[in-house]
CSV table of C-alpha atoms in Angstrom, one decimal:
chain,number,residue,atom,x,y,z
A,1,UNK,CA,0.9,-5.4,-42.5
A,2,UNK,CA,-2.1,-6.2,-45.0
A,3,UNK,CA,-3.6,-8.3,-42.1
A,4,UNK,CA,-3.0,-6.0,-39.4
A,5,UNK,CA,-5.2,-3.6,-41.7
A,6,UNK,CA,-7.4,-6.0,-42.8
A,7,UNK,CA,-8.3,-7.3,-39.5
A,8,UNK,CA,-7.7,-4.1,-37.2
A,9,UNK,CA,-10.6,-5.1,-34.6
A,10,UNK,CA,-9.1,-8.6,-33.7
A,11,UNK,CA,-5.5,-6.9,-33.6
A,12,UNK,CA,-7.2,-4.3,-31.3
A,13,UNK,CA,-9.2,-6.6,-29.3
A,14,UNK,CA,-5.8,-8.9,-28.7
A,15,UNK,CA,-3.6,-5.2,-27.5
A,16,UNK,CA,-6.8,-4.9,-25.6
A,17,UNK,CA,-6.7,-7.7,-24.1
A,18,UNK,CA,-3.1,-8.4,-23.2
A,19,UNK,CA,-3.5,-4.7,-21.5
A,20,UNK,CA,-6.0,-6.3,-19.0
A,21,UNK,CA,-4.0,-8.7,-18.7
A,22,UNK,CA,-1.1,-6.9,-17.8
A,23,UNK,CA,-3.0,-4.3,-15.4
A,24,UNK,CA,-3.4,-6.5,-12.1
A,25,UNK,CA,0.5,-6.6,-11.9
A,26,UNK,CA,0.8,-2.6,-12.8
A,27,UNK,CA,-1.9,-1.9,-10.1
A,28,UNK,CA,-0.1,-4.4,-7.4
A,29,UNK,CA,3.3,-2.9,-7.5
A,30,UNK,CA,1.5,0.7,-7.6
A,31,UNK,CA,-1.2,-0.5,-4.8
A,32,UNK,CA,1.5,-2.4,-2.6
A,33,UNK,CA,1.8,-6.0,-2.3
A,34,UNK,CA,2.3,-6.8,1.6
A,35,UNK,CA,-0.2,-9.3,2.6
A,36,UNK,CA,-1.3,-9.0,6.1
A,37,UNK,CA,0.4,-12.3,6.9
A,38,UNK,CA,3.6,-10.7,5.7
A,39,UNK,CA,3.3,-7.9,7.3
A,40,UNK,CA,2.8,-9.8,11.0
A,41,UNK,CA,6.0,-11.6,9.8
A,42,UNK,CA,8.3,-8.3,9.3
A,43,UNK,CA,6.6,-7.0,13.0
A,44,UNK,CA,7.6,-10.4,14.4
A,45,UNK,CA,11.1,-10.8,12.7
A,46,UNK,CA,12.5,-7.5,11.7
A,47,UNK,CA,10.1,-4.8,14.2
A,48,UNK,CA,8.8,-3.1,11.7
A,49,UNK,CA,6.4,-0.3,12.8
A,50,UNK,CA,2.8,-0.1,11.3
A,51,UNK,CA,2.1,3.4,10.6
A,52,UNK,CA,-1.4,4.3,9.8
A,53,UNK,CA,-1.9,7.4,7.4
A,54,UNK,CA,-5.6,7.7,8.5
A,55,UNK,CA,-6.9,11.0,9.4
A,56,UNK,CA,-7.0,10.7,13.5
A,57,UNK,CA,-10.6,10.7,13.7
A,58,UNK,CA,-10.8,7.7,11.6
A,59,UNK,CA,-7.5,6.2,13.6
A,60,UNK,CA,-9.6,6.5,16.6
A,61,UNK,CA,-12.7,4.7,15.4
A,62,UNK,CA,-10.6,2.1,14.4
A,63,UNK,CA,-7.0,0.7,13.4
A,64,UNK,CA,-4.7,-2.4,13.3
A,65,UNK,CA,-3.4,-3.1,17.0
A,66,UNK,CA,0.0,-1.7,17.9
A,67,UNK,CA,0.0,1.4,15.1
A,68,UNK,CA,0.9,4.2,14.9
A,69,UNK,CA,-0.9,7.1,13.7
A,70,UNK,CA,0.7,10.0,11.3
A,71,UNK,CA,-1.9,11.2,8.8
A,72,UNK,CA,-0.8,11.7,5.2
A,73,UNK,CA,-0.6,15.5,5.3
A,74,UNK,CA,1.7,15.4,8.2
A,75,UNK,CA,3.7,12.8,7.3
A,76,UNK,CA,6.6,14.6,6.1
A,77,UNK,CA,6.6,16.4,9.2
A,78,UNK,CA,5.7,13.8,11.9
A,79,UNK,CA,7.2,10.3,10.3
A,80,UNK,CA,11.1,11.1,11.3
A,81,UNK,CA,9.7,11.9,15.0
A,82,UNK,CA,7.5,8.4,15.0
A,83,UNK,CA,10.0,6.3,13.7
A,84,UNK,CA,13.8,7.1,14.6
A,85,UNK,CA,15.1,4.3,13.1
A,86,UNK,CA,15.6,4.2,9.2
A,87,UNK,CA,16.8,1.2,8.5
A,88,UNK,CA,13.8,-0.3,10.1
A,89,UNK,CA,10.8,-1.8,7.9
A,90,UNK,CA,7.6,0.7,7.8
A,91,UNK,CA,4.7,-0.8,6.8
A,92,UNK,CA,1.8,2.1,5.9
A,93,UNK,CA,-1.5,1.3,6.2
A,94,UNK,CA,-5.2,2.8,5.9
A,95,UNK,CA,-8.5,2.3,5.0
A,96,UNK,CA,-8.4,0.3,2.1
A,97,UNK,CA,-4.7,1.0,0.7
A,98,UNK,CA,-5.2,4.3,-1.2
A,99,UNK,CA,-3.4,6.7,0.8
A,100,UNK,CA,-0.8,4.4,1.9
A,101,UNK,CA,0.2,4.4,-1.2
A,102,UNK,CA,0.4,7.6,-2.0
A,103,UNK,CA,2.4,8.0,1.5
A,104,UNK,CA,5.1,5.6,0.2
A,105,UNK,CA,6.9,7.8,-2.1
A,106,UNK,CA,6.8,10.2,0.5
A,107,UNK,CA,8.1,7.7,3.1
A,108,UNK,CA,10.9,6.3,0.8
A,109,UNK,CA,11.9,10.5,0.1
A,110,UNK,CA,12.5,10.9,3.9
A,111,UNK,CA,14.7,7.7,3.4
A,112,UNK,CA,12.5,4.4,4.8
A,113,UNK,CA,14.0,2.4,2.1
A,114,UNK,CA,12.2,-0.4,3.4
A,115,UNK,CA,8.5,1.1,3.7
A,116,UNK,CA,5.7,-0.8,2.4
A,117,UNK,CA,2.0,-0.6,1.6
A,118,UNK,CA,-0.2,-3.2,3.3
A,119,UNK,CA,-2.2,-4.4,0.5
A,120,UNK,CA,-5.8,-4.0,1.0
A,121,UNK,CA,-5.3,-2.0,4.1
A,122,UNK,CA,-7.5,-2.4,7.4
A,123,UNK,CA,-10.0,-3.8,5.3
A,124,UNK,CA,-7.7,-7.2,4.7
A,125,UNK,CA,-5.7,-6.8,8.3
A,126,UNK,CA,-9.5,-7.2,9.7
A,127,UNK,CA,-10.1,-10.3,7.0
A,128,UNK,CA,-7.1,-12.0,8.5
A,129,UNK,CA,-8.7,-12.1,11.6
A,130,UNK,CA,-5.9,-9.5,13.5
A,131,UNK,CA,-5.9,-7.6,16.0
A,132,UNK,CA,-8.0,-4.3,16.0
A,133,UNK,CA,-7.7,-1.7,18.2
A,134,UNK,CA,-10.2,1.8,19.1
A,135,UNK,CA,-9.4,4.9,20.9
């Protein structure tokens, strides 16, 4: 205890630094971690829709090709209509992964137990070199 007191900045600077440490995996399982790749594997494999939580003007100027577009204040009202199916995979996406986010809790309260957050959002679907689509 006497060196904890006597040296309180390194014992801070060491808490300090294990937090940093520690915050890329808190973020990731907050943020999503869904690589594009992945998701093009669960659309190929399992047909998981791609639901993009961008406001529709935004949808329209540009999104990831084959979504679908719900934005995130009707998604509690418009996702059971969009996708029928439950048990298949959902993978939200928009802009850059902040909204999707918040959409998943949302998602897995209507019951998409398998709903996901594309990592990065369009930003990394169009970094992968996919498919982009504009209305």
């Amino acid at each position: 205890m006497k060196f904890i007191i006597d040296n309180w900045s390194l014992f801070f600077i060491a808490i300090a630094s294990g937090g940093m440490l520690l915050w890329p995996l808190v973020r990731g399982a907050a943020g999503g971690s869904l690589t594009p790749a992945g998701a093009v594997q669960l659309i190929n494999r399992e047909k998981a829709v791609l639901v993009d939580v961008s406001e529709t003007e935004e949808f329209a100027a540009s999104h990831a090709g084959g979504a679908r577009n719900v934005p995130l204040g009707e998604l509690e009202t418009r996702l059971p209509a969009v996708v029928k199916n439950k048990s298949v995979p959902v993978i939200l996406v928009c802009p850059t992964g902040g909204r999707a986010g918040r959409a998943l809790p949302i998602a897995k309260k209507l019951g998409y137990e398998k709903a996901q957050v594309l990592a990065g959002g369009l930003k990394a679907w169009k970094e992968a070199n996919l498919p982009i689509e504009r209305a």
